[in-house]
Short mmCIF file of C-alpha atoms in Angstrom, two decimals:
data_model
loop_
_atom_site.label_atom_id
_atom_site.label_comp_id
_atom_site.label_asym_id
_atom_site.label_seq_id
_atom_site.Cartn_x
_atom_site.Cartn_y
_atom_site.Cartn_z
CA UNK A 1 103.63 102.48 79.93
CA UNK A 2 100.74 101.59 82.26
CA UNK A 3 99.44 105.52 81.50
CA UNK A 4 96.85 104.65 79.27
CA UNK A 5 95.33 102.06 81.97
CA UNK A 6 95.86 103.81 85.06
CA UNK A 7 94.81 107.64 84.23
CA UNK A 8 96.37 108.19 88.01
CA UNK A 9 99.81 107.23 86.93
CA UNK A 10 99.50 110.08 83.84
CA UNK A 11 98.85 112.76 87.43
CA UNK A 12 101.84 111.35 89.49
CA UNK A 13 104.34 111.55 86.28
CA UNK A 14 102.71 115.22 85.63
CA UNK A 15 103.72 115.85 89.56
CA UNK A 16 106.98 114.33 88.73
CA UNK A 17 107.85 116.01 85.78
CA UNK A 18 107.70 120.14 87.83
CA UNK A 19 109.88 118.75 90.27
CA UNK A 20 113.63 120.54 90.13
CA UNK A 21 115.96 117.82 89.45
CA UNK A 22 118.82 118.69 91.91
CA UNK A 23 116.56 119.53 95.64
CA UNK A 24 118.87 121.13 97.88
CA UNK A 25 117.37 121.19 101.42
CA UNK A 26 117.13 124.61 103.37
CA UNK A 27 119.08 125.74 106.54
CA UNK A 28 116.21 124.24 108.94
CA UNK A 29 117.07 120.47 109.84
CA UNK A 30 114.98 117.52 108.10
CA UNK A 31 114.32 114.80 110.40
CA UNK A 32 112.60 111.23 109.43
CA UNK A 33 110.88 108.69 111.13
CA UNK A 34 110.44 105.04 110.07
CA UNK A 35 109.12 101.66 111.84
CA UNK A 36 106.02 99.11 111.48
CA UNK A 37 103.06 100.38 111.78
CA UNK A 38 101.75 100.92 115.36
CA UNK A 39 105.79 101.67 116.53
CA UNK A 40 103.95 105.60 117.04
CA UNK A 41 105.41 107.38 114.21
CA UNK A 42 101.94 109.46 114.32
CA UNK A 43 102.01 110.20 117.95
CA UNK A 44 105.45 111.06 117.91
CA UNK A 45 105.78 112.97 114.78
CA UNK A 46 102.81 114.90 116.00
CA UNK A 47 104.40 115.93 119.25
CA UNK A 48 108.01 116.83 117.87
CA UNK A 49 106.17 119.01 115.20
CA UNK A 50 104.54 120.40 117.80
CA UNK A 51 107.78 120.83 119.96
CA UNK A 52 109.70 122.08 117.32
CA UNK A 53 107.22 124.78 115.65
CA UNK A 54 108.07 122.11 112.63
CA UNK A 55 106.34 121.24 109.37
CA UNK A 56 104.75 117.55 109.66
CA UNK A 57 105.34 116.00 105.96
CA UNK A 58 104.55 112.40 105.36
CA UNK A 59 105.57 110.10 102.42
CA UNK A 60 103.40 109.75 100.04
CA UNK A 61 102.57 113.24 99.67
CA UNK A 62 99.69 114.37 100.28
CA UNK A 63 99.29 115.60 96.85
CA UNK A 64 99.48 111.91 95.48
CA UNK A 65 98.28 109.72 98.90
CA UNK A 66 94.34 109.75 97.34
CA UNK A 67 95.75 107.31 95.04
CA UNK A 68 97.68 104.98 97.43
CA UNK A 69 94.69 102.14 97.31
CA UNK A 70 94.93 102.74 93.00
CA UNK A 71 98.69 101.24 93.25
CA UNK A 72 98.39 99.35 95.84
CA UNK A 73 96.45 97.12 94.46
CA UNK A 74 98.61 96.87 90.78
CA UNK A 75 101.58 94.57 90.03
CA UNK A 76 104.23 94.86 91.90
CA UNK A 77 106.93 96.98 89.69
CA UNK A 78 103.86 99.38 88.93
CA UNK A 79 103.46 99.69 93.15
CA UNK A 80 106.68 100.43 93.58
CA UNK A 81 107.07 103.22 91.04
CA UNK A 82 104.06 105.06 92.40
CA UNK A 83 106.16 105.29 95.77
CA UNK A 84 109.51 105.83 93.94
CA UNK A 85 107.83 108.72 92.63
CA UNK A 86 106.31 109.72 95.58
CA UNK A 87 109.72 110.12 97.26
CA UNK A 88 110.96 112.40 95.11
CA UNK A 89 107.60 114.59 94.80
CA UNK A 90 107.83 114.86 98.71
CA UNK A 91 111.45 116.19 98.92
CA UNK A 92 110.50 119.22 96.47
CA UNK A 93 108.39 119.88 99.41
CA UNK A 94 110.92 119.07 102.17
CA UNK A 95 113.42 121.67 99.81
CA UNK A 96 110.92 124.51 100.11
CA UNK A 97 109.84 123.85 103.78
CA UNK A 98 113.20 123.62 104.96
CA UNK A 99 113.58 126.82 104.49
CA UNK A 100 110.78 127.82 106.91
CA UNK A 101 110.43 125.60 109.76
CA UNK A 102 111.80 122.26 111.29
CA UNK A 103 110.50 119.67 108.83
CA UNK A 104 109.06 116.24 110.76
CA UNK A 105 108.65 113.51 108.07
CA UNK A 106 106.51 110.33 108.18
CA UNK A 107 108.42 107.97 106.78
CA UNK A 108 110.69 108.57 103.32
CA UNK A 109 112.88 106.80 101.17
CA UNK A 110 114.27 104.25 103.92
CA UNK A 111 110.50 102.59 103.97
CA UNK A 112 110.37 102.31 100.18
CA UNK A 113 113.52 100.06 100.38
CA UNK A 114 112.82 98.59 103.10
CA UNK A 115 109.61 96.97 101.98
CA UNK A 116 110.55 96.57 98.50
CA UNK A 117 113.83 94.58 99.83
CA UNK A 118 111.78 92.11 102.42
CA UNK A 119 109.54 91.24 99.17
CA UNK A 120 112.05 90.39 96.76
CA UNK A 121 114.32 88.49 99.26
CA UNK A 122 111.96 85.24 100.43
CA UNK A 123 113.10 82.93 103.52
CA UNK A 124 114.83 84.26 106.54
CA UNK A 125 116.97 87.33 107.21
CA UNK A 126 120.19 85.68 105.99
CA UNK A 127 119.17 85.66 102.72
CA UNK A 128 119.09 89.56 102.22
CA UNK A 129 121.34 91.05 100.28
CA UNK A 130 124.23 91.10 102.20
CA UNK A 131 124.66 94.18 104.51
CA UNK A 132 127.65 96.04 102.12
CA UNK A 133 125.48 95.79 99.07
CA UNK A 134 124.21 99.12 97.19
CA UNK A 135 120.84 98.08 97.72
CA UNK A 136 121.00 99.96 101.27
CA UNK A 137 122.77 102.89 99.97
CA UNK A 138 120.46 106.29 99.74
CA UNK A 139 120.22 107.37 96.39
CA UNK A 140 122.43 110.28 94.80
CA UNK A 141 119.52 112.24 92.97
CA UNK A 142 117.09 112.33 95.67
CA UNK A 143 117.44 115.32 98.72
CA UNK A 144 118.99 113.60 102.06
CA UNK A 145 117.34 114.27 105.64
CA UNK A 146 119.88 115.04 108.36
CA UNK A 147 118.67 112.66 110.50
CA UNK A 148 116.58 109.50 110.05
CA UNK A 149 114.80 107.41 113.12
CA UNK A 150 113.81 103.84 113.63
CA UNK A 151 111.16 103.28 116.46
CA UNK A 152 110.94 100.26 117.43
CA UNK A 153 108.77 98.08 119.47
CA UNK A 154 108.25 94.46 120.77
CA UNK A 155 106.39 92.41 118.18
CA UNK A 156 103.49 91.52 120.51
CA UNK A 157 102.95 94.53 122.02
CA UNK A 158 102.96 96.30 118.10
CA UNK A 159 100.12 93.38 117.88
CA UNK A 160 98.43 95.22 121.01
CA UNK A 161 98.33 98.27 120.14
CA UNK A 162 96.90 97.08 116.60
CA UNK A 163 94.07 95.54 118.31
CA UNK A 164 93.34 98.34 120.60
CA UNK A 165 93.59 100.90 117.41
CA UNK A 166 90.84 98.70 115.87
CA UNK A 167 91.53 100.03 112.39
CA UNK A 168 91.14 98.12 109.43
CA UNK A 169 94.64 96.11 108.65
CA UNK A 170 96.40 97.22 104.98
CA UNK A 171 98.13 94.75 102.93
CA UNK A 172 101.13 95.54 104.30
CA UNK A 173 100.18 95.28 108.15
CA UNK A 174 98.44 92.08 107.13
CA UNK A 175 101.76 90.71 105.40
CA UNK A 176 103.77 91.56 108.92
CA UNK A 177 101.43 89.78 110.96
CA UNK A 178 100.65 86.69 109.33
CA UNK A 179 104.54 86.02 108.25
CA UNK A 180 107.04 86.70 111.17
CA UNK A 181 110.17 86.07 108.75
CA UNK A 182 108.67 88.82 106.20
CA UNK A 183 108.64 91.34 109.71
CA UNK A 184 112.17 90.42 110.64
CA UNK A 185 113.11 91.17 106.62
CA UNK A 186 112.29 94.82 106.85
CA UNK A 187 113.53 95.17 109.89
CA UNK A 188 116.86 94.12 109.63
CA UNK A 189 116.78 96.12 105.96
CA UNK A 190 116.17 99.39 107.93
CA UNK A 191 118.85 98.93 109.99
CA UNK A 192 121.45 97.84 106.94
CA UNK A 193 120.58 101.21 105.55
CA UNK A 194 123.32 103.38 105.29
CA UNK A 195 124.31 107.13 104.20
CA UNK A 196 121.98 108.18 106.39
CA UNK A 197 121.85 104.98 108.69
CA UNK A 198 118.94 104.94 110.89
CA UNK A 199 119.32 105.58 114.79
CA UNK A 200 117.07 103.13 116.74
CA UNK A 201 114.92 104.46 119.40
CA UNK A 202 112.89 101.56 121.53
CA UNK A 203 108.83 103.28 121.31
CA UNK A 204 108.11 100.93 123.97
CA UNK A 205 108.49 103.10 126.87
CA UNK A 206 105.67 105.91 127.79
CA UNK A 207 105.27 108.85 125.08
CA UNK A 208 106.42 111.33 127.55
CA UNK A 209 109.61 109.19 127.55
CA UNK A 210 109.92 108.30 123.80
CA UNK A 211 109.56 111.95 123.24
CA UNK A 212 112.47 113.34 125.51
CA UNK A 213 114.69 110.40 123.74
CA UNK A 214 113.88 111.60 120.90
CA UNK A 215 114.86 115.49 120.66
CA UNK A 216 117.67 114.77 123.10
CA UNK A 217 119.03 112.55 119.69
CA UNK A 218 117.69 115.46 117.37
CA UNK A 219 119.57 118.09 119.46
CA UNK A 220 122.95 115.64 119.24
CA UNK A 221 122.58 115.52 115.61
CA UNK A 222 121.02 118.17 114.10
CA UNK A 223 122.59 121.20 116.76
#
């Protein structure tokens, strides 16, 4: 409906539209990672690509991410379709690389709940939907990863490492800093998420360590 206005959403629905409906993944293992920003998904995705001989993916695509400020800056419903969409665009690409290589992804379906779960539920983490509820459950249409992880860091040293990246904040980042019970929201949705749950790995430790932690869990559960 919002076509017409936003000539970007007419692209992503085009992108939508040649993806295969049923994505079946490839004989290569697909492996997420989730967490705040500055928990060192891009460090550590990096080096287990690297590791691995994998495929780095990251959600949204890149064939779609120009447009990320477009929708981020529309109604919320509209935002969240444009990720919606992106999710599923991404895992026709995690189907044909799958077939290649190891695929690393930044971030996927868990974050797109995550977030969109924290900003419909307002006051403090009891008053998510409670932990059984559908909500959490990975969707049936869309191509699961074998193994999805949370990293995980103290709140003030995320805050840190912010200030020492010295990059300008998104809306998001700004939303987890200012508002402590909006933070605590998404995190306890991540870890509610079920079928696949995530497995928690603390990113506090030294990237050497994080690292080793890290494919010793991929080679438990993806062997």
């Amino acid at each position: 409906q919002c076509a017409k206005r936003i000539p970007e959403a007419e692209a992503v629905l085009d992108l939508l539209e040649k993806c295969p409906e049923h994505q079946k993944k490839g004989s290569f293992p697909v492996i997420v990672f989730e967490g705040l920003d500055a928990t060192g998904k891009t460090t550590v995705t990096q080096a287990v690509k690297d590791t691995l001989n994998g495929i780095l993916l990251r959600s949204p695509p890149a064939c779609i991410s120009q447009w990320r400020t477009v929708f981020d800056d529309e109604r919320t419903p509209i935002k969240r379709a444009f990720y919606a969409a992106g999710n599923y665009i991404l895992a026709s690409e995690i189907a044909k690389a799958s077939t290649q290589a190891p695929v690393i992804i930044d971030r996927y379906w868990h974050s797109t709940a995550a977030y969109a779960i924290a900003t419909e539920t307002s006051g403090e983490v009891q008053d998510l939907p409670p932990a059984q509820d559908e909500v959490y459950q990975w969707p049936e249409d869309l191509l699961k990863p074998d193994l999805v992880l949370l990293l995980t860091v103290d709140p003030e040293e995320r805050v840190r490492r912010l200030q020492h990246r010295g990059l300008e904040k998104t809306k998001e980042e700004a939303e987890l800093e200012a508002n402590s019970l909006f933070r605590q929201r998404v995190e306890e949705s991540y870890r509610r998420m079920v079928n696949p749950a995530c497995q928690e790995v603390d990113a506090s430790p030294s990237k050497e360590e994080v690292l080793k932690t890290v494919l010793q869990l991929i080679k438990k559960h993806c062997a």
